[in-house]
Coordinates of C-alpha atoms in Angstrom, one line a residue:
Chain P
M1 CA 18.8 23.0 120.1
N2 CA 22.5 23.2 121.0
S3 CA 23.1 24.3 117.5
R4 CA 24.4 27.7 116.6
G5 CA 21.9 30.1 115.9
M6 CA 18.9 27.9 117.0
W7 CA 17.8 30.2 119.8
L8 CA 18.0 33.2 117.7
T9 CA 15.9 31.5 114.9
Y10 CA 13.7 30.5 117.6
A11 CA 13.2 33.8 118.7
L12 CA 12.9 35.3 115.4
G13 CA 10.2 32.6 114.5
V14 CA 7.8 33.6 117.3
G15 CA 8.2 37.6 116.4
M16 CA 7.3 36.6 112.8
L17 CA 4.3 34.8 114.3
H18 CA 3.4 37.8 116.1
I19 CA 4.0 40.1 113.3
V20 CA 1.5 38.2 111.2
L21 CA -1.2 38.3 114.0
L22 CA -0.5 41.8 114.6
S23 CA -1.0 42.5 110.6
I24 CA -4.6 41.2 110.6
P25 CA -6.7 44.0 110.9
F26 CA -9.4 42.9 113.3
F27 CA -7.0 41.9 116.4
S28 CA -6.3 44.9 118.6
V29 CA -3.0 44.7 120.2
P30 CA -3.8 43.1 123.3
V31 CA -5.7 40.2 121.5
A32 CA -2.7 39.8 119.1
W33 CA -0.3 39.2 122.1
T34 CA -2.5 36.7 123.8
L35 CA -3.0 34.9 120.6
T36 CA 0.7 34.7 120.2
N37 CA 1.1 33.6 123.7
V38 CA -1.7 30.8 123.4
I39 CA -0.6 29.7 120.1
H40 CA 3.0 29.6 120.8
N41 CA 2.1 27.5 124.0
L42 CA -0.2 25.2 121.9
G43 CA 2.4 24.5 119.6
M44 CA 5.2 24.0 122.3
Y45 CA 2.5 21.6 124.0
V46 CA 1.8 19.4 120.9
F47 CA 5.5 19.5 119.7
L48 CA 7.1 18.7 122.9
H49 CA 4.7 16.9 125.1
A50 CA 1.8 15.3 123.3
V51 CA 3.6 13.6 120.4
K52 CA 5.8 10.3 121.2
G53 CA 8.6 8.7 119.8
T54 CA 10.7 9.9 116.6
P55 CA 9.7 10.4 113.2
F56 CA 12.6 8.6 111.8
E57 CA 14.3 5.1 112.5
T58 CA 16.9 5.4 115.4
P59 CA 19.4 2.8 116.3
D60 CA 18.2 2.4 119.9
Q61 CA 15.6 -0.4 119.0
G62 CA 12.6 1.6 120.0
K63 CA 14.1 2.8 123.3
A64 CA 12.3 6.2 123.0
R65 CA 9.1 5.0 121.5
L66 CA 6.8 6.0 124.4
L67 CA 8.9 9.2 125.4
T68 CA 7.8 12.5 124.4
H69 CA 10.2 14.7 122.8
W70 CA 10.9 16.7 126.0
E71 CA 11.8 13.5 127.7
Q72 CA 14.0 12.5 125.1
L73 CA 15.8 15.8 125.0
D74 CA 19.3 15.4 125.7
Y75 CA 18.8 11.9 126.9
G76 CA 17.0 12.6 129.9
V77 CA 19.5 14.9 131.7
Q78 CA 17.5 17.7 133.5
F79 CA 18.2 21.2 133.5
T80 CA 20.5 21.3 130.4
S81 CA 21.0 24.8 128.5
S82 CA 18.2 23.6 126.0
R83 CA 15.8 22.7 128.5
K84 CA 16.1 26.1 130.4
F85 CA 15.7 28.0 127.4
F86 CA 12.6 26.2 126.5
T87 CA 11.3 26.8 129.9
I88 CA 12.1 30.2 130.2
S89 CA 10.9 31.5 126.7
P90 CA 7.1 30.8 127.5
I91 CA 7.8 32.7 130.7
I92 CA 9.3 35.9 128.6
L93 CA 6.5 35.6 126.2
Y94 CA 3.8 35.4 129.1
F95 CA 5.7 38.7 130.7
L96 CA 5.2 40.6 127.6
A97 CA 1.7 39.5 126.8
S98 CA 0.6 40.4 130.3
F99 CA 2.5 44.0 129.9
Y100 CA 0.9 44.6 126.6
T101 CA -2.8 43.6 127.7
K102 CA -2.5 45.9 130.3
Y103 CA -3.0 43.2 133.2
D104 CA -6.6 42.6 132.0
P105 CA -8.3 39.8 134.0
T106 CA -9.9 37.7 131.1
H107 CA -6.4 38.0 129.1
F108 CA -4.7 37.0 132.5
I109 CA -6.9 34.0 132.9
L110 CA -6.2 32.8 129.1
N111 CA -2.4 33.7 129.1
T112 CA -2.0 32.2 132.7
T113 CA -3.6 28.7 131.9
S114 CA -1.8 28.3 128.6
L115 CA 1.3 29.1 130.4
L116 CA 0.6 26.4 133.2
T117 CA 0.1 23.9 130.5
V118 CA 3.4 24.7 129.2
L119 CA 5.3 24.8 132.5
I120 CA 4.1 21.9 134.4
P121 CA 5.2 19.0 132.0
K122 CA 8.6 20.5 132.0
L123 CA 9.1 19.9 135.6
P124 CA 11.6 17.0 136.4
Q125 CA 9.1 15.3 138.8
L126 CA 6.8 14.9 135.8
H127 CA 9.4 13.2 133.7
G128 CA 7.6 10.1 132.4
V129 CA 4.2 10.6 134.1
R130 CA 1.0 10.0 132.4
I131 CA -1.9 11.6 134.2
F132 CA -5.0 9.5 134.0
G133 CA -3.2 7.2 131.7
I134 CA -3.6 9.5 128.6
N135 CA -1.0 9.3 126.0
K136 CA 0.5 6.4 127.7
Y137 CA 1.1 4.1 124.5
Chain M
M1 CA 6.2 51.6 120.2
A2 CA 3.5 52.8 118.5
A3 CA 1.9 49.7 117.0
G4 CA -1.9 48.5 116.1
M5 CA -4.7 50.6 114.8
G6 CA -7.4 52.7 116.2
Q7 CA -5.5 53.2 119.7
Q8 CA -2.6 55.0 120.6
W9 CA -0.2 52.8 122.7
V10 CA 2.0 55.4 124.4
L11 CA 4.3 54.1 126.8
V12 CA 3.0 56.3 129.5
E13 CA -0.4 54.6 129.3
M14 CA 1.4 51.3 129.4
V15 CA 3.4 52.1 132.5
Q16 CA 0.2 53.4 134.2
A17 CA -1.3 50.4 133.7
F18 CA 1.4 48.4 135.3
Y19 CA 1.0 50.5 138.3
E20 CA -2.5 49.6 138.4
A21 CA -2.4 46.2 137.9
P22 CA -3.9 43.7 140.0
A23 CA -1.9 42.5 142.9
Y24 CA -2.5 38.8 142.0
H25 CA -1.2 39.2 138.4
L26 CA 2.1 40.9 139.9
I27 CA 2.5 38.4 142.7
L28 CA 2.3 35.5 139.9
E29 CA 4.8 37.4 137.8
G30 CA 7.1 37.7 140.8
I31 CA 6.9 34.1 141.6
L32 CA 7.8 33.4 137.8
I33 CA 10.9 35.7 138.0
L34 CA 12.1 33.4 141.2
W35 CA 11.4 30.5 139.1
I36 CA 13.6 31.8 136.2
I37 CA 16.3 32.6 138.9
R38 CA 16.3 29.3 140.4
L39 CA 16.4 27.4 136.9
L40 CA 19.2 29.6 135.7
F41 CA 21.3 28.6 138.6
S42 CA 20.2 24.6 138.7
K43 CA 22.6 22.2 138.1
T44 CA 22.1 19.4 135.3
Y45 CA 21.7 16.1 136.4
K46 CA 20.5 12.7 135.2
L47 CA 17.5 11.3 136.6
Q48 CA 18.5 7.7 137.5
E49 CA 21.8 8.6 139.1
R50 CA 21.5 7.2 142.6
S51 CA 24.5 5.4 143.5
D52 CA 23.6 3.9 147.3
L53 CA 26.8 2.7 147.9
T54 CA 29.0 4.4 150.3
P55 CA 32.4 5.1 149.6
K56 CA 33.6 2.3 152.2
E57 CA 31.3 -0.2 150.4
K58 CA 32.8 0.8 147.3
E59 CA 36.2 0.0 148.5
E60 CA 35.2 -3.3 150.0
L61 CA 33.8 -4.3 146.5
I62 CA 37.1 -3.4 145.0
E63 CA 39.1 -5.4 147.2
E64 CA 37.3 -8.4 146.9
W65 CA 37.3 -8.5 143.0
Q66 CA 39.5 -10.9 141.6
P67 CA 40.2 -10.6 137.7
E68 CA 39.6 -13.2 135.4
P69 CA 42.7 -14.5 133.2
L70 CA 42.8 -12.7 129.9
V71 CA 42.7 -16.2 128.2
P72 CA 41.1 -18.9 130.2
P73 CA 42.9 -22.2 130.9
V74 CA 41.9 -24.6 127.9
P75 CA 42.2 -28.5 128.1
K76 CA 44.6 -29.7 125.3
D77 CA 42.4 -31.7 123.5
H78 CA 39.7 -28.9 122.9
P79 CA 38.2 -29.4 119.7
A80 CA 39.0 -25.8 118.3
L81 CA 42.7 -26.5 118.9
N82 CA 42.9 -29.6 117.0
Y83 CA 41.0 -29.0 113.7
N84 CA 41.2 -31.0 110.6
I85 CA 42.9 -29.0 107.9
V86 CA 41.2 -29.3 104.4
S87 CA 43.4 -29.0 101.4
G88 CA 41.5 -28.7 97.8
P89 CA 37.9 -27.8 97.6
P90 CA 35.3 -29.3 99.7
T91 CA 33.5 -31.0 97.0
H92 CA 32.3 -34.8 96.6
I93 CA 35.6 -36.0 97.6
I94 CA 37.3 -33.9 100.3
T95 CA 41.0 -34.4 101.2
V96 CA 41.1 -33.9 105.1
N97 CA 44.7 -34.1 106.9
G98 CA 46.0 -35.6 103.5
K99 CA 43.6 -38.5 103.4
E100 CA 40.9 -38.4 101.0
C101 CA 37.2 -39.3 101.9
I102 CA 33.7 -38.9 100.8
N103 CA 32.3 -35.6 101.8
F104 CA 29.3 -36.2 104.2
A105 CA 30.0 -32.9 106.2
S106 CA 29.9 -30.0 103.6
F107 CA 26.3 -28.6 103.2
N108 CA 26.7 -28.8 99.6
F109 CA 23.2 -30.0 98.8
L110 CA 23.1 -29.5 94.9
G111 CA 26.8 -30.1 94.6
L112 CA 27.2 -26.9 92.9
L113 CA 30.2 -26.2 94.5
D114 CA 32.5 -27.5 92.0
N115 CA 30.2 -27.1 88.9
E116 CA 32.0 -26.2 85.9
K117 CA 29.4 -23.5 84.7
V118 CA 29.5 -21.8 88.2
K119 CA 33.0 -21.7 88.4
S120 CA 33.3 -20.3 84.8
A121 CA 30.6 -17.6 85.6
A122 CA 32.7 -16.8 88.5
Q123 CA 36.0 -16.4 86.7
A124 CA 34.2 -14.4 84.2
S125 CA 32.7 -11.9 86.8
L126 CA 36.3 -11.9 88.5
K127 CA 38.1 -10.5 85.2
K128 CA 35.2 -8.1 84.9
Y129 CA 34.9 -6.6 88.5
G130 CA 37.8 -7.8 90.4
V131 CA 37.5 -9.4 93.7
G132 CA 35.5 -7.2 96.2
T133 CA 33.6 -4.4 96.4
C134 CA 35.0 -2.1 99.0
G135 CA 31.9 -0.6 100.2
P136 CA 28.4 -1.0 101.4
R137 CA 25.4 -1.0 99.4
G138 CA 24.7 2.6 99.7
F139 CA 28.3 3.9 99.1
Y140 CA 29.1 2.7 95.6
G141 CA 28.5 -0.9 96.5
T142 CA 25.7 -1.8 94.4
F143 CA 26.6 -3.4 91.2
D144 CA 24.4 -4.6 88.6
V145 CA 25.1 -8.0 89.4
H146 CA 23.5 -7.7 92.9
L147 CA 20.4 -6.1 91.3
E148 CA 20.2 -9.1 88.9
L149 CA 20.6 -11.7 91.8
E150 CA 17.8 -9.7 93.8
E151 CA 15.6 -9.8 90.8
R152 CA 16.3 -13.4 89.9
L153 CA 15.8 -14.6 93.8
A154 CA 12.2 -12.6 94.0
K155 CA 11.5 -14.2 90.4
F156 CA 12.3 -17.6 91.5
M157 CA 10.5 -17.5 94.9
R158 CA 7.6 -15.6 93.4
T159 CA 7.4 -12.6 95.8
E160 CA 7.7 -9.1 95.0
E161 CA 11.2 -8.3 96.1
A162 CA 14.2 -9.5 97.5
I163 CA 17.3 -8.2 99.6
I164 CA 21.1 -9.7 99.4
Y165 CA 23.2 -9.8 102.5
S166 CA 26.6 -10.4 102.3
Y167 CA 27.1 -12.8 105.1
G168 CA 24.7 -15.6 105.8
F169 CA 24.6 -15.7 109.5
A170 CA 24.1 -11.7 109.5
T171 CA 21.0 -12.3 107.2
I172 CA 18.5 -13.3 109.9
A173 CA 20.2 -11.6 112.6
S174 CA 19.8 -8.2 110.9
A175 CA 16.3 -9.0 109.8
I176 CA 14.5 -9.6 112.9
P177 CA 15.9 -6.5 114.8
A178 CA 14.9 -4.4 111.9
Y179 CA 11.1 -4.8 112.5
S180 CA 11.0 -6.0 116.2
K181 CA 11.9 -3.6 118.8
R182 CA 11.6 -3.1 122.4
G183 CA 8.2 -3.7 123.7
D184 CA 7.4 -6.0 121.1
I185 CA 6.9 -9.9 121.4
V186 CA 8.6 -12.6 119.5
F187 CA 7.5 -16.2 119.8
V188 CA 10.3 -18.4 118.6
D189 CA 11.2 -22.3 118.6
E190 CA 13.2 -23.5 121.3
A191 CA 15.5 -25.2 118.6
A192 CA 16.2 -22.0 116.7
C193 CA 19.5 -21.7 115.3
F194 CA 22.1 -19.5 116.9
A195 CA 21.7 -16.7 114.0
I196 CA 18.2 -16.3 115.1
Q197 CA 19.1 -16.3 118.9
K198 CA 21.6 -13.5 118.3
G199 CA 19.1 -11.6 116.0
L200 CA 16.6 -11.8 118.9
Q201 CA 19.1 -10.9 121.5
A202 CA 20.1 -7.6 119.6
S203 CA 16.2 -6.8 118.9
R204 CA 15.7 -6.4 122.5
S205 CA 12.0 -7.9 122.4
N206 CA 10.6 -9.8 124.6
I207 CA 11.2 -13.4 123.8
K208 CA 9.0 -16.3 124.4
L209 CA 10.1 -19.7 123.6
F210 CA 7.6 -22.5 122.9
K211 CA 8.6 -26.2 122.6
H212 CA 10.1 -27.3 119.7
N213 CA 7.5 -28.1 116.8
D214 CA 4.8 -27.9 119.7
M215 CA 2.0 -26.4 118.1
A216 CA 0.0 -27.0 121.4
D217 CA 2.5 -24.9 123.4
L218 CA 2.6 -22.3 121.0
E219 CA -1.2 -21.8 121.2
R220 CA -1.0 -21.8 124.7
L221 CA 1.3 -18.9 124.9
L222 CA -0.6 -16.9 122.1
K223 CA -4.0 -17.5 124.3
E224 CA -1.8 -16.2 127.3
Q225 CA -0.9 -13.2 125.3
E226 CA -4.2 -12.5 124.0
T227 CA -6.0 -12.4 127.7
E228 CA -3.0 -10.0 128.5
D229 CA -3.9 -8.1 125.5
Q230 CA -7.7 -7.8 126.7
K231 CA -6.7 -6.3 129.8
N232 CA -4.7 -3.6 128.2
P233 CA -5.9 -2.8 124.8
R234 CA -4.1 0.4 124.3
K235 CA -0.7 -1.5 125.1
A236 CA -1.6 -4.3 122.7
R237 CA -2.6 -1.7 119.9
V238 CA 1.1 -0.8 119.9
T239 CA 2.9 -4.2 120.4
R240 CA 3.8 -6.2 117.3
R241 CA 3.9 -9.8 117.5
F242 CA 6.1 -12.1 115.4
I243 CA 6.8 -16.1 115.2
V244 CA 10.1 -17.1 114.1
V245 CA 10.3 -20.6 112.7
E246 CA 12.7 -22.5 110.7
G247 CA 11.7 -24.5 107.5
L248 CA 14.1 -27.0 108.2
Y249 CA 15.8 -27.1 111.5
M250 CA 19.4 -27.1 111.5
N251 CA 19.7 -28.3 115.2
T252 CA 17.4 -31.2 114.6
G253 CA 16.4 -31.8 111.2
D254 CA 12.7 -31.4 111.7
I255 CA 10.3 -29.6 109.5
C256 CA 8.0 -27.1 110.8
P257 CA 4.3 -27.5 110.7
L258 CA 3.7 -24.5 108.5
P259 CA -0.1 -25.0 107.9
E260 CA -0.9 -25.0 111.5
L261 CA 1.3 -22.1 111.6
I262 CA -0.6 -20.2 109.3
K263 CA -3.8 -21.1 110.8
L264 CA -2.4 -19.6 114.3
K265 CA -1.4 -16.6 112.3
Y266 CA -4.7 -15.4 111.1
K267 CA -6.4 -16.3 114.3
Y268 CA -4.1 -14.6 116.5
K269 CA -2.9 -11.8 114.1
V270 CA 0.8 -12.4 114.5
R271 CA 3.5 -12.1 111.6
I272 CA 5.5 -15.1 110.7
F273 CA 9.1 -15.0 109.9
L274 CA 10.5 -18.2 108.1
E275 CA 14.1 -19.0 108.2
E276 CA 14.5 -21.5 105.1
S277 CA 18.4 -21.8 105.2
L278 CA 18.3 -25.5 105.1
S279 CA 15.0 -25.9 103.0
F280 CA 15.6 -23.4 100.0
G281 CA 16.7 -25.7 97.0
V282 CA 15.9 -28.9 98.8
L283 CA 12.1 -29.1 99.6
G284 CA 9.4 -28.2 97.1
E285 CA 8.8 -29.3 93.6
H286 CA 11.0 -26.6 92.1
G287 CA 13.2 -25.9 95.2
R288 CA 11.4 -23.2 96.5
G289 CA 11.3 -24.5 100.2
V290 CA 8.7 -25.2 102.6
T291 CA 5.9 -23.2 101.3
E292 CA 5.9 -25.1 98.1
H293 CA 6.3 -28.4 100.0
F294 CA 3.3 -27.5 101.6
G295 CA 1.4 -25.8 98.9
I296 CA 1.2 -22.6 100.8
N297 CA 0.4 -19.2 99.2
I298 CA 4.0 -17.5 99.4
D299 CA 2.1 -14.1 100.3
D300 CA 1.0 -15.9 103.7
I301 CA 4.4 -15.8 104.9
D302 CA 5.6 -12.4 106.0
L303 CA 9.4 -12.7 105.6
I304 CA 11.3 -15.4 104.1
S305 CA 15.1 -15.5 105.0
A306 CA 17.7 -18.1 103.7
N307 CA 21.2 -18.1 103.5
M308 CA 22.9 -18.8 100.2
E309 CA 25.7 -20.7 101.8
N310 CA 24.0 -24.3 101.6
S311 CA 22.1 -24.8 98.4
L312 CA 23.5 -22.3 96.3
A313 CA 27.0 -22.6 97.1
S314 CA 27.8 -18.8 97.4
I315 CA 28.0 -16.7 100.2
G316 CA 25.6 -14.6 101.9
G317 CA 21.8 -14.8 102.3
F318 CA 18.7 -13.1 101.2
C319 CA 15.2 -12.0 102.5
C320 CA 12.4 -12.1 100.1
G321 CA 9.0 -10.9 100.7
R322 CA 6.4 -8.4 99.7
S323 CA 8.0 -4.9 98.5
F324 CA 6.5 -3.1 101.6
I325 CA 8.4 -5.0 104.0
I326 CA 11.9 -5.9 102.0
D327 CA 12.2 -2.4 101.4
H328 CA 12.3 -1.6 105.1
Q329 CA 15.1 -3.5 105.4
R330 CA 17.2 -1.3 102.9
L331 CA 17.6 1.3 105.6
S332 CA 17.3 -0.5 108.8
G333 CA 18.7 -3.9 108.2
Q334 CA 21.9 -3.5 110.0
G335 CA 24.0 -6.1 107.8
Y336 CA 22.7 -4.5 104.8
C337 CA 23.6 -0.8 105.4
F338 CA 27.0 -1.2 107.4
S339 CA 28.6 -4.1 105.8
A340 CA 30.4 -4.3 102.6
S341 CA 28.1 -5.8 99.7
L342 CA 28.8 -9.3 98.4
P343 CA 31.9 -9.6 96.0
P344 CA 30.3 -9.7 92.5
L345 CA 32.2 -13.0 91.6
L346 CA 29.9 -14.9 94.3
A347 CA 26.6 -13.2 93.2
A348 CA 27.4 -14.2 89.6
A349 CA 28.2 -17.5 90.7
A350 CA 24.7 -17.5 92.6
I351 CA 22.8 -16.3 89.6
E352 CA 24.6 -19.2 87.8
A353 CA 23.5 -21.6 90.4
L354 CA 20.1 -20.3 90.2
N355 CA 20.2 -20.7 86.4
I356 CA 21.1 -24.4 87.0
M357 CA 18.5 -24.9 89.7
E358 CA 15.5 -23.6 87.4
D359 CA 16.9 -25.7 84.2
N360 CA 17.1 -29.0 86.4
P361 CA 14.0 -29.4 88.5
D362 CA 14.4 -33.0 88.8
I363 CA 17.7 -32.7 91.1
F364 CA 15.5 -32.0 94.1
Q365 CA 13.6 -35.2 93.8
T366 CA 17.0 -37.2 93.2
L367 CA 18.4 -35.4 96.5
R368 CA 15.0 -36.2 98.6
A369 CA 15.3 -39.9 97.3
K370 CA 18.9 -40.1 98.3
C371 CA 17.9 -38.6 101.8
E372 CA 15.1 -41.1 102.3
R373 CA 17.7 -43.9 101.3
I374 CA 20.5 -43.1 103.9
H375 CA 17.6 -42.4 106.5
K376 CA 16.4 -45.9 106.4
A377 CA 19.8 -47.2 106.2
L378 CA 20.8 -45.6 109.0
Q379 CA 18.0 -46.9 111.2
G380 CA 18.8 -49.8 113.7
I381 CA 22.6 -48.7 114.5
S382 CA 23.0 -50.1 117.7
G383 CA 24.0 -46.8 120.3
L384 CA 23.1 -44.3 117.7
K385 CA 19.6 -42.9 116.8
V386 CA 18.6 -41.2 113.7
V387 CA 17.2 -37.4 114.5
G388 CA 15.6 -36.0 111.7
E389 CA 12.8 -35.7 109.0
S390 CA 13.5 -38.6 106.1
F391 CA 13.7 -36.3 103.5
S392 CA 16.0 -33.7 105.4
P393 CA 19.5 -33.7 103.8
A394 CA 21.2 -32.8 106.9
L395 CA 20.4 -35.4 109.8
H396 CA 21.7 -35.9 113.4
L397 CA 23.1 -39.1 115.2
Q398 CA 22.7 -38.9 118.6
L399 CA 23.6 -41.4 121.2
E400 CA 21.0 -43.4 122.4
E401 CA 22.2 -43.4 125.9
S402 CA 24.6 -40.7 127.3
C403 CA 27.4 -41.3 129.2
G404 CA 26.8 -38.6 131.9
S405 CA 28.6 -35.8 131.0
R406 CA 28.6 -33.8 127.8
E407 CA 32.5 -33.8 127.4
D408 CA 32.3 -37.6 127.6
D409 CA 29.5 -37.7 125.0
V410 CA 31.5 -35.3 122.9
K411 CA 34.9 -37.6 123.1
L412 CA 33.0 -40.8 122.3
L413 CA 31.2 -39.3 119.1
K414 CA 34.8 -37.8 118.1
R415 CA 36.0 -41.5 118.2
V416 CA 33.2 -42.7 115.9
V417 CA 34.1 -39.8 113.7
D418 CA 37.7 -40.5 113.4
Y419 CA 37.1 -44.4 112.7
C420 CA 34.8 -43.0 109.9
M421 CA 37.4 -40.9 108.7
N422 CA 40.0 -43.3 108.7
S423 CA 37.6 -45.5 106.6
G424 CA 37.3 -42.9 104.0
I425 CA 34.1 -41.1 105.2
A426 CA 34.2 -37.4 106.4
L427 CA 31.7 -36.8 108.7
T428 CA 31.7 -33.7 111.7
Q429 CA 30.1 -33.4 114.8
A430 CA 27.6 -30.7 115.4
R431 CA 29.4 -27.7 117.0
Y432 CA 27.8 -25.0 119.4
L433 CA 29.0 -22.6 121.5
E434 CA 28.1 -24.1 124.7
K435 CA 27.6 -21.1 127.1
E436 CA 25.7 -18.8 124.5
E437 CA 23.0 -21.2 123.3
K438 CA 19.8 -20.8 124.7
C439 CA 18.7 -24.5 124.4
L440 CA 21.6 -26.7 124.0
P441 CA 21.0 -29.5 121.8
P442 CA 22.7 -32.9 122.9
P443 CA 25.8 -33.7 121.1
S444 CA 25.7 -35.3 117.8
I445 CA 27.1 -36.2 114.5
R446 CA 25.7 -34.8 111.4
V447 CA 25.2 -36.5 108.3
V448 CA 24.8 -34.4 105.2
V449 CA 23.5 -35.9 101.9
T450 CA 24.4 -34.2 98.8
V451 CA 22.9 -35.0 95.1
E452 CA 26.6 -36.1 94.0
Q453 CA 27.0 -39.0 96.1
T454 CA 26.1 -42.2 94.6
E455 CA 23.6 -45.0 96.0
Q456 CA 26.9 -47.2 96.7
E457 CA 28.7 -44.4 98.5
L458 CA 25.4 -43.9 100.6
D459 CA 25.3 -47.7 101.3
K460 CA 29.0 -47.8 102.0
A461 CA 28.6 -44.7 104.4
A462 CA 25.9 -46.3 106.3
S463 CA 28.0 -49.9 106.6
I464 CA 30.9 -47.9 108.0
L465 CA 29.0 -45.9 110.5
K466 CA 27.4 -49.5 111.7
E467 CA 31.0 -50.8 112.0
A468 CA 32.1 -47.8 113.8
A469 CA 29.3 -47.8 116.4
Q470 CA 30.0 -51.1 116.8
S471 CA 33.5 -51.0 117.7
V472 CA 33.5 -47.8 119.5
L473 CA 30.1 -47.9 121.7
N474 CA 30.3 -51.5 122.4

């Protein structure tokens, strides 16, 4: 995520997802926003916090085999700019979603839980922690 | 921002909704904004960076440190400083320090070093391709002779595929770390050669040594591993287990009990890597190594690795096995991807050597008969005991009783070797990097039998060794 243009690409990607969801005629605007938020957070959770190891062979003799992508980012250094970007972007999406859903309580619960699933694993205290041994090996 | 169907989303409506928003929601958003601000201003830090030394303690440590000399003092008679100089090819008769001796030291088991056909094939290839390849295999270093040699080796060993390395030591030292990573478990024999030890060190896996050729010890280790696996089955599902053995051990001359190993393999679900440097071209009816010797199906062994520097009288090494396994090394074998490939003249020499091996399958029997002969002839020398199988072409002569320290043993054996050299038999001591080996074998003289030695020469060597032992050790 340090390469040029990645941040813009990421934002455009999320925007594209939202436009696709908006263009489905069954969804009203708040539902589309909540769906964007939830799908984005779900994708982020799966790719950054659920899948472990690397999809290709690395010369580190398997050191990162048990680490998720988030833990491998920037070799474990916390609070780098990529990590900050990844933490802030779901928060921004949450703000936009809650604005467009007019602060409706059901949407609120959905959006907040999905935001929490994506924000809590990013805390540095949770680096390498596997709750209840899920996803440990 | 008029979007969506059915409802008009006027900005006024939205701002109104903002004013009517429930308090908890706004509080949460406030907390999130504060979090963002804190994030933006926090510094990057590494998680494990905690040095518990105060500056004063650091100063003390720096004061205490004495630099070691760049060149440590070495005694004048260190063997690496007084080496014997060989002029001419190290074939059957070797010229050491100007004196001609019968060669009992080079690993030229099938006598292919000086073979005319091999030499002419190498020279033809030299004229065609030049000397070197100037590139690794992936970078214009793959020649048709390499592919041909790989095919021929695979066909000879009756496996699906083979892969060539350009340096024999690097063959097994690259093959092991390509499959075994951190967190994997490797059971290896104590007498494994130095190349295997370096490969294991590079692989960063957990190494479990079992006593040399002791299947009971290996089974005990495997059982312990099995009980641990049952305690933590999820971890066990992702750890890979390997056994690394040699066909004929270079350090002791023994053969590995392969049928029992196969039984253990299927019982405890481990993979076997067999290192056949000394047994390729020696054991078996057609020279295919330990698997043919015991009559085992070659598909039972997961990877066979050998170096071509012994029987094939070329340079380099190869690994053979199923395509699925060997193909992995084409991208992860460090010695394959990042070293220049084998010079084509050596590959052509190896192909020619394979041709000779295939055309004359009786040389293996002759070689083994000669090994047995000298093994029998060397029994009963006073002061030296023979270590190794009777059909092993490289056997060791160790001192029956040690003098006390390793240097004294080495000096005594050197005197024996010098006596033999003066009488026309070239022998060598087995050399090790004493500080780096895991289980250092005792010092010994290594006697190598080749097909070119006649029976009289074998008997002469045995008698000279007897005389040497008599005069030096008594």
